[in-house]
Short mmCIF file of C-alpha atoms and ligand atoms in Angstrom, two decimals:
data_model
loop_
_atom_site.label_atom_id
_atom_site.label_comp_id
_atom_site.label_asym_id
_atom_site.label_seq_id
_atom_site.Cartn_x
_atom_site.Cartn_y
_atom_site.Cartn_z
CA MET R 47 116.05 123.18 96.30
CA LYS R 48 114.04 126.09 97.71
CA SER R 49 113.70 126.18 101.47
CA ARG R 50 110.20 125.66 102.79
CA PRO R 51 108.37 128.60 104.26
CA ALA R 52 108.88 128.73 108.01
CA ALA R 53 105.99 129.65 110.29
CA VAL R 54 107.20 133.25 110.57
CA GLU R 55 107.37 133.62 106.83
CA ILE R 56 103.89 132.27 106.13
CA THR R 57 102.53 134.31 109.04
CA SER R 58 103.95 137.51 107.61
CA ILE R 59 102.57 136.72 104.14
CA PHE R 60 99.19 136.02 105.77
CA GLN R 61 99.27 139.19 107.85
CA ALA R 62 100.07 141.33 104.83
CA ARG R 63 96.57 140.37 103.57
CA PHE R 64 94.43 139.41 106.54
CA PRO R 65 93.93 140.26 110.24
CA GLY R 66 94.46 137.78 113.06
CA GLU R 67 96.89 135.09 114.12
CA PRO R 68 96.79 132.15 111.70
CA ARG R 69 97.57 128.50 112.30
CA ALA R 70 99.64 126.97 109.52
CA PHE R 71 99.67 123.46 108.06
CA ARG R 72 102.18 122.09 105.63
CA ALA R 73 101.65 119.16 103.24
CA PRO R 74 104.35 117.83 100.90
CA GLY R 75 104.35 116.98 97.21
CA ARG R 76 105.21 113.43 96.23
CA VAL R 77 106.97 111.30 93.67
CA ASN R 78 106.22 107.67 92.95
CA ILE R 79 109.39 105.57 93.09
CA ILE R 80 107.92 102.36 91.68
CA GLY R 81 104.43 100.94 91.01
CA GLU R 82 103.07 102.87 88.02
CA HIS R 83 99.58 102.36 86.59
CA THR R 84 98.84 99.79 89.28
CA ASP R 85 96.66 101.83 91.64
CA ASN R 86 93.52 101.53 89.52
CA TYR R 87 93.79 97.75 89.56
CA ASP R 88 93.93 97.34 93.34
CA GLY R 89 97.72 97.09 93.16
CA TYR R 90 100.78 98.39 94.98
CA VAL R 91 102.54 101.74 94.80
CA PHE R 92 105.69 103.01 96.54
CA PRO R 93 105.84 106.83 96.64
CA ILE R 94 107.76 109.22 98.90
CA ALA R 95 106.94 112.73 100.06
CA VAL R 96 109.38 115.24 98.53
CA SER R 97 111.02 118.26 100.17
CA MET R 98 108.74 120.70 98.35
CA ALA R 99 105.47 121.44 100.13
CA THR R 100 102.38 123.61 100.28
CA THR R 101 101.52 125.58 103.40
CA ALA R 102 98.02 126.79 104.22
CA ALA R 103 97.68 129.39 106.98
CA ALA R 104 94.18 130.20 108.20
CA ALA R 105 92.33 132.26 110.77
CA PRO R 106 88.57 132.23 111.41
CA ARG R 107 86.06 134.86 110.24
CA ARG R 108 82.72 135.67 111.78
CA ASP R 109 80.74 135.20 108.56
CA ARG R 110 80.35 132.12 106.34
CA THR R 111 82.86 133.28 103.74
CA ILE R 112 86.22 131.84 102.79
CA ARG R 113 88.70 134.31 101.41
CA VAL R 114 91.75 132.54 100.03
CA TRP R 115 94.93 134.15 98.76
CA SER R 116 97.36 132.07 96.70
CA GLU R 117 100.83 133.57 96.87
CA ASN R 118 101.71 131.46 93.82
CA MET R 119 98.79 132.69 91.74
CA GLN R 120 98.95 136.19 93.28
CA GLU R 121 95.20 136.13 93.42
CA LEU R 122 92.41 136.34 96.00
CA ALA R 123 89.28 134.21 95.69
CA THR R 124 86.08 134.63 97.70
CA LEU R 125 84.07 131.47 98.37
CA PRO R 126 80.66 131.62 100.08
CA LEU R 127 80.32 128.49 102.25
CA ASP R 128 76.58 128.32 101.57
CA ARG R 129 76.99 128.44 97.78
CA LEU R 130 80.14 126.51 96.91
CA GLU R 131 80.34 125.66 93.26
CA ARG R 132 82.95 124.66 90.73
CA ARG R 133 84.29 127.62 88.75
CA GLU R 134 87.10 125.99 86.72
CA HIS R 135 89.55 127.94 88.87
CA TRP R 136 92.44 127.04 91.19
CA SER R 137 90.23 127.88 94.17
CA ASP R 138 88.01 124.88 93.26
CA TYR R 139 90.48 122.67 95.18
CA VAL R 140 89.92 124.77 98.32
CA ALA R 141 86.16 125.01 97.77
CA GLY R 142 86.05 121.24 97.14
CA VAL R 143 87.78 120.51 100.43
CA ALA R 144 85.35 122.82 102.28
CA ALA R 145 82.35 121.27 100.50
CA MET R 146 83.45 117.70 101.34
CA LEU R 147 84.09 118.58 105.00
CA GLU R 148 80.61 120.08 105.25
CA ALA R 149 79.18 117.02 103.47
CA GLU R 150 80.78 114.96 106.27
CA GLY R 151 78.72 116.98 108.72
CA ILE R 152 81.61 119.16 109.88
CA ARG R 153 80.30 122.73 109.94
CA LEU R 154 83.04 125.19 109.08
CA PRO R 155 83.39 128.78 110.22
CA GLY R 156 84.33 131.37 107.61
CA ALA R 157 88.07 131.69 107.14
CA ASP R 158 90.85 133.81 105.77
CA VAL R 159 93.36 131.50 104.15
CA CYS R 160 96.80 132.05 102.68
CA ILE R 161 98.47 129.44 100.44
CA VAL R 162 102.21 129.34 99.75
CA SER R 163 103.88 126.51 97.86
CA ASP R 164 107.22 125.53 96.42
CA VAL R 165 105.78 122.41 94.76
CA PRO R 166 105.89 123.02 91.00
CA ILE R 167 102.27 123.52 89.96
CA GLY R 168 101.16 121.04 87.33
CA GLY R 169 104.68 119.58 87.34
CA GLY R 170 103.75 116.03 88.28
CA LEU R 171 104.71 116.28 91.97
CA SER R 172 101.08 116.56 93.05
CA SER R 173 100.71 120.16 94.06
CA SER R 174 96.97 119.40 93.98
CA ALA R 175 97.06 116.84 96.81
CA ALA R 176 99.42 119.09 98.81
CA LEU R 177 96.88 121.90 98.46
CA GLU R 178 93.93 119.67 99.41
CA VAL R 179 95.61 118.14 102.45
CA SER R 180 97.05 121.40 103.81
CA THR R 181 93.76 123.28 103.46
CA ALA R 182 91.74 120.37 104.88
CA MET R 183 93.94 120.39 108.00
CA ALA R 184 93.62 124.16 108.29
CA PHE R 185 89.79 124.02 108.03
CA LEU R 186 89.60 121.14 110.49
CA SER R 187 91.61 123.09 113.04
CA LEU R 188 89.30 126.12 112.68
CA ALA R 189 86.28 123.86 113.12
CA ASP R 190 87.99 122.29 116.16
CA HIS R 191 87.60 118.89 114.59
CA SER R 192 89.96 116.13 113.55
CA LEU R 193 89.98 113.23 111.11
CA ASP R 194 92.29 110.23 111.14
CA GLY R 195 94.90 110.02 108.39
CA VAL R 196 92.97 107.67 106.13
CA ALA R 197 89.80 109.76 106.38
CA LEU R 198 91.83 112.91 105.66
CA ALA R 199 93.41 111.37 102.54
CA LYS R 200 90.04 110.10 101.32
CA LEU R 201 88.50 113.52 101.84
CA GLY R 202 91.19 115.20 99.73
CA ARG R 203 90.68 112.66 96.99
CA ARG R 204 86.91 113.15 97.05
CA ALA R 205 87.38 116.91 96.71
CA GLU R 206 89.46 116.32 93.59
CA ASN R 207 87.23 113.56 92.13
CA GLU R 208 83.80 114.93 92.90
CA PHE R 209 84.25 118.69 93.11
CA VAL R 210 87.19 119.53 90.83
CA GLY R 211 86.26 116.70 88.48
CA MET R 212 89.73 115.12 88.24
CA ASN R 213 89.67 111.35 88.43
CA CYS R 214 92.83 110.72 90.49
CA GLY R 215 93.57 107.72 92.72
CA ILE R 216 94.25 107.81 96.46
CA MET R 217 98.07 107.62 96.33
CA ASP R 218 98.87 111.35 96.28
CA GLN R 219 96.74 112.36 99.24
CA PHE R 220 97.66 109.20 101.14
CA VAL R 221 101.41 109.78 100.97
CA ALA R 222 101.02 113.52 101.63
CA VAL R 223 99.38 112.54 104.94
CA HIS R 224 101.31 109.42 106.01
CA ALA R 225 104.87 109.83 104.72
CA GLU R 226 107.89 109.73 107.01
CA ARG R 227 111.36 111.13 106.58
CA GLY R 228 113.87 108.59 105.30
CA LYS R 229 111.15 106.16 104.24
CA GLY R 230 109.09 105.25 101.23
CA LEU R 231 105.45 104.29 101.65
CA LEU R 232 104.32 100.92 100.36
CA LEU R 233 100.58 101.25 99.83
CA ASP R 234 98.14 98.47 99.06
CA CYS R 235 95.57 100.35 97.00
CA ARG R 236 92.89 97.74 97.71
CA THR R 237 93.01 97.63 101.49
CA LEU R 238 94.84 100.94 102.12
CA ASP R 239 97.20 98.97 104.38
CA TYR R 240 100.60 100.58 104.26
CA GLU R 241 104.14 100.06 105.43
CA LEU R 242 106.92 102.63 105.76
CA VAL R 243 110.13 101.14 104.37
CA PRO R 244 113.53 102.79 104.96
CA LEU R 245 115.07 104.41 101.90
CA PRO R 246 118.11 105.96 103.57
CA ALA R 247 119.22 109.35 102.25
CA GLU R 248 122.88 108.51 102.99
CA GLU R 249 122.72 105.69 100.46
CA ALA R 250 120.66 107.19 97.67
CA ALA R 251 119.28 110.55 96.66
CA ILE R 252 116.04 110.84 94.73
CA VAL R 253 116.39 113.12 91.72
CA VAL R 254 113.29 114.16 89.80
CA CYS R 255 113.85 115.41 86.25
CA ASN R 256 111.05 117.22 84.45
CA THR R 257 111.03 116.73 80.67
CA MET R 258 109.07 120.01 80.41
CA VAL R 259 106.67 118.41 77.91
CA LYS R 260 103.10 117.18 78.36
CA HIS R 261 101.66 115.53 75.26
CA GLU R 262 97.96 116.04 74.74
CA LEU R 263 97.11 112.44 73.84
CA GLY R 264 97.50 111.58 77.54
CA ALA R 265 93.83 111.62 78.49
CA SER R 266 92.47 109.59 75.57
CA GLU R 267 95.32 107.07 75.74
CA TYR R 268 94.77 106.75 79.47
CA ASN R 269 91.15 105.76 78.87
CA ALA R 270 92.19 103.34 76.13
CA ARG R 271 94.67 101.64 78.52
CA ARG R 272 92.02 101.34 81.14
CA ALA R 273 89.57 99.80 78.66
CA ASP R 274 92.25 97.27 77.60
CA THR R 275 93.17 96.23 81.11
CA LEU R 276 89.54 95.97 82.22
CA ALA R 277 88.76 93.82 79.18
CA GLY R 278 91.77 91.69 80.13
CA THR R 279 90.53 91.43 83.71
CA ASP R 280 87.16 90.12 82.45
CA LEU R 281 88.87 87.50 80.28
CA LEU R 282 91.05 86.42 83.21
CA LYS R 283 88.02 86.30 85.53
CA ALA R 284 86.39 83.81 83.13
CA ILE R 285 89.42 81.54 83.61
CA TYR R 286 90.05 82.27 87.30
CA PRO R 287 86.75 83.06 89.04
CA GLU R 288 88.53 84.24 92.22
CA VAL R 289 90.08 87.21 90.37
CA ARG R 290 88.56 90.60 91.24
CA ALA R 291 91.27 92.81 89.79
CA LEU R 292 94.64 92.35 88.05
CA ARG R 293 96.29 92.46 91.43
CA ASP R 294 94.90 88.96 92.06
CA VAL R 295 96.70 87.53 89.01
CA SER R 296 100.19 86.12 89.62
CA TYR R 297 102.66 85.96 86.78
CA GLU R 298 102.25 82.17 86.64
CA MET R 299 98.48 82.52 86.27
CA PHE R 300 98.99 85.14 83.58
CA GLU R 301 101.44 82.98 81.62
CA ALA R 302 99.12 79.99 81.68
CA ALA R 303 96.27 82.14 80.33
CA ALA R 304 98.26 84.48 78.06
CA SER R 305 97.39 82.69 74.80
CA GLN R 306 93.73 83.49 75.45
CA LEU R 307 94.36 87.24 75.66
CA PRO R 308 94.50 89.12 72.35
CA GLU R 309 97.06 91.91 71.82
CA PRO R 310 97.29 94.66 72.96
CA ILE R 311 95.24 93.47 75.94
CA ARG R 312 97.89 90.87 76.76
CA GLN R 313 100.75 93.34 76.96
CA ARG R 314 98.72 95.91 78.94
CA CYS R 315 97.86 93.26 81.53
CA ARG R 316 101.43 92.01 81.57
CA HIS R 317 102.61 95.49 82.56
CA VAL R 318 100.24 95.74 85.51
CA ILE R 319 100.91 92.19 86.71
CA THR R 320 104.71 92.44 86.44
CA GLU R 321 104.73 95.94 87.92
CA ASN R 322 102.93 94.77 91.05
CA GLN R 323 105.54 92.03 91.41
CA ARG R 324 108.36 94.55 90.87
CA VAL R 325 107.03 96.65 93.74
CA LEU R 326 106.98 93.67 96.09
CA ASN R 327 110.40 92.45 94.94
CA GLY R 328 111.72 95.99 95.30
CA ILE R 329 110.54 96.18 98.90
CA THR R 330 112.28 92.87 99.67
CA ALA R 331 115.48 94.15 98.05
CA LEU R 332 115.32 97.40 100.06
CA LYS R 333 114.84 95.52 103.30
CA GLU R 334 117.92 93.45 102.45
CA GLY R 335 119.87 96.61 101.71
CA ARG R 336 120.24 95.65 98.03
CA LEU R 337 119.80 99.04 96.45
CA GLU R 338 121.26 97.89 93.11
CA VAL R 339 118.50 95.30 92.79
CA PHE R 340 115.92 97.96 93.60
CA GLY R 341 117.44 100.21 90.91
CA ASP R 342 117.30 97.39 88.35
CA LEU R 343 113.60 96.98 89.10
CA MET R 344 113.08 100.71 88.48
CA ASN R 345 114.80 100.28 85.11
CA ALA R 346 112.62 97.28 84.32
CA SER R 347 109.54 99.29 85.29
CA HIS R 348 110.44 101.88 82.67
CA GLU R 349 110.89 99.22 79.99
CA SER R 350 107.51 97.75 80.82
CA LEU R 351 105.81 101.17 80.73
CA ARG R 352 107.53 101.91 77.43
CA SER R 353 106.98 98.70 75.54
CA ASP R 354 104.04 96.91 77.23
CA TYR R 355 101.85 99.69 78.60
CA GLU R 356 103.07 102.19 75.98
CA VAL R 357 102.72 105.38 78.00
CA SER R 358 106.25 106.73 77.62
CA CYS R 359 107.32 109.24 74.95
CA GLU R 360 110.50 110.24 73.20
CA GLU R 361 111.46 112.88 75.77
CA LEU R 362 110.97 110.51 78.73
CA ASP R 363 113.02 107.82 76.98
CA ILE R 364 115.80 110.32 76.23
CA MET R 365 115.89 111.46 79.88
CA VAL R 366 116.03 107.87 81.13
CA GLU R 367 118.71 106.87 78.63
CA ALA R 368 120.79 109.93 79.52
CA ALA R 369 120.57 109.05 83.22
CA ARG R 370 121.53 105.43 82.80
CA GLY R 371 124.90 106.28 81.32
CA LEU R 372 125.90 108.44 84.29
CA PRO R 373 128.04 107.38 87.28
CA GLY R 374 126.25 106.55 90.51
CA VAL R 375 122.85 106.00 88.90
CA LEU R 376 121.14 102.98 90.44
CA GLY R 377 117.86 103.26 88.53
CA ALA R 378 115.89 105.62 86.29
CA ARG R 379 112.29 105.52 85.10
CA MET R 380 109.39 107.66 84.03
CA THR R 381 107.05 108.46 86.91
CA GLY R 382 103.41 109.54 86.87
CA GLY R 383 100.85 109.01 84.15
CA GLY R 384 103.27 109.32 81.23
CA PHE R 385 103.34 111.07 77.82
CA GLY R 386 105.65 113.67 79.37
CA GLY R 387 106.13 114.87 82.92
CA CYS R 388 108.96 113.61 85.09
CA THR R 389 111.49 110.85 85.50
CA VAL R 390 112.62 109.62 88.91
CA ASN R 391 116.23 108.62 89.47
CA LEU R 392 117.98 106.86 92.32
CA VAL R 393 121.50 108.27 92.53
CA ARG R 394 124.42 107.67 94.90
CA PRO R 395 124.64 110.90 96.97
CA GLY R 396 128.28 111.62 96.10
CA GLN R 397 127.45 111.61 92.38
CA VAL R 398 124.45 113.95 92.57
CA PRO R 399 126.25 117.19 91.56
CA VAL R 400 127.67 115.53 88.42
CA PHE R 401 124.34 113.89 87.68
CA GLN R 402 122.47 117.16 87.98
CA GLU R 403 124.75 118.95 85.59
CA GLU R 404 125.17 116.15 83.07
CA ILE R 405 121.52 115.11 82.83
CA ALA R 406 120.54 118.70 82.06
CA ARG R 407 123.31 119.02 79.48
CA ARG R 408 122.53 115.72 77.75
CA TYR R 409 118.78 116.30 77.70
CA HIS R 410 119.21 119.81 76.38
CA LYS R 411 121.58 118.60 73.68
CA ALA R 412 119.10 115.96 72.50
CA THR R 413 115.87 117.97 72.72
CA GLY R 414 116.71 121.68 72.92
CA LEU R 415 114.78 121.79 76.22
CA LYS R 416 116.12 122.78 79.64
CA PRO R 417 114.82 120.32 82.26
CA ASP R 418 113.95 121.21 85.85
CA VAL R 419 115.97 118.97 88.16
CA HIS R 420 114.83 118.56 91.79
CA ILE R 421 116.96 116.75 94.35
CA THR R 422 115.12 115.37 97.33
CA GLU R 423 115.08 112.73 100.00
CA PRO R 424 112.01 111.09 101.52
CA MET R 425 110.33 113.66 103.79
CA ASP R 426 107.63 113.75 106.45
CA GLY R 427 103.92 113.91 105.73
CA ALA R 428 101.58 116.78 106.56
CA ARG R 429 101.63 118.51 109.93
CA GLU R 430 101.05 121.77 111.71
CA ILE R 431 104.01 124.13 111.67
CA THR R 432 104.73 126.23 114.70
P1 LIG Q 967 99.97 118.52 89.91
O1 LIG Q 967 99.13 117.97 91.03
O2 LIG Q 967 100.77 117.47 89.22
O3 LIG Q 967 100.85 119.65 90.35
P2 LIG Q 967 97.39 119.16 88.87
O4 LIG Q 967 96.92 119.61 87.53
O5 LIG Q 967 96.82 117.92 89.44
O6 LIG Q 967 98.97 119.10 88.81
O7 LIG Q 967 97.10 120.32 89.92
C1 LIG Q 967 97.53 121.62 89.65
C2 LIG Q 967 96.40 122.61 89.97
O8 LIG Q 967 96.20 122.67 91.39
C3 LIG Q 967 96.72 124.01 89.55
O9 LIG Q 967 96.35 124.24 88.22
C4 LIG Q 967 95.89 124.84 90.51
O10 LIG Q 967 94.55 124.89 90.09
C5 LIG Q 967 95.94 124.01 91.78
N1 LIG Q 967 97.03 124.44 92.67
C6 LIG Q 967 98.07 123.68 93.10
N2 LIG Q 967 98.88 124.39 93.92
C7 LIG Q 967 98.36 125.63 94.00
C8 LIG Q 967 98.75 126.83 94.70
N3 LIG Q 967 99.84 126.89 95.46
N4 LIG Q 967 97.96 127.92 94.55
C9 LIG Q 967 96.84 127.86 93.81
N5 LIG Q 967 96.43 126.77 93.13
C10 LIG Q 967 97.18 125.66 93.23
MG1 LIG Q 968 97.54 116.55 90.80
#
């Protein structure tokens, strides 16, 4: 685990490039513990913020120009505030945040900005939301303006949806803003009501294992799943007029109507409906201190994603299988969109060193690939660092 850049460190990186005294804002990456492929159907998710984070340090300029240096990309980008446009470049995330703030009527001064991150980029831990939230907070401070947490999360999402052109949900930005150390964040994606639920680090570590593969079929399969579940929602609406989204369908309602849903629509809907219930059952188990039950629900989530929603892949299944045979593992599942990316594992803290070594060895033996393994605990959401 790399240590996060302290204020002095980011200030010295900033001052190697730019004049002035910057203010620095740090936003974490995230991993979803349970509640996968539910957010688009008004459902529930339960992510945590991870220990890796992105820091944006910024100082004002007198003109209407943003100059942004990414220490990760080792590149400087110049963005004119009066002509912000998408360039298919990493700086689009920063330009998008600036454009959305200005669209909200918040006039920004020019700025020199320095970005430093230890969130793996494109590694499924949402470096994009960490970048959006940290830069949004930096710009807001320069404009002497503030937004509440929900507005800040929505703004980051809009930057990604409307400016970058990536159709992500609200979960990543929401948890980057609202997370708290030692807690997971139960989010109702319909109402944006949320609850912070203790997930004590003394009892379980969160270990994220990257399969190091990303299969290309992801995007087209994603759209196919969405078409199936929306078709299923329409069929269920015809039976239950009160249904607006799959989140309104209980398992009992689903069972009574299942014979009227053709395959694969039936199994796609079953995943979403049972996954929502697993999130709620998982929260109950956590509150009762029954971590084993929570782990079993994570395992069941993986099975449902594998066989009903069909978004797993061989590498994810190998990683999950390898984890389940190891001592101290409470639960293991794929996390994120699927077809590659990461697994998330709940592991008894004393067994983490063995887990880390063995999972890498087993996965490498089966696939020839060396996985990245990140150990974390639930961390705080975005804030200024001083
Ligand atoms: P993820 O969010 O899972 O890490 P995404 O593809 O959503 O993956 O976002 C990754 C993109 O975000 C990168 O390709 C880059 O454009 C941008 N990005 C994230 N972090 C940084 C950074 N520290 N510096 C520059 N660009 C970044
Ligand atoms: Mg992302």
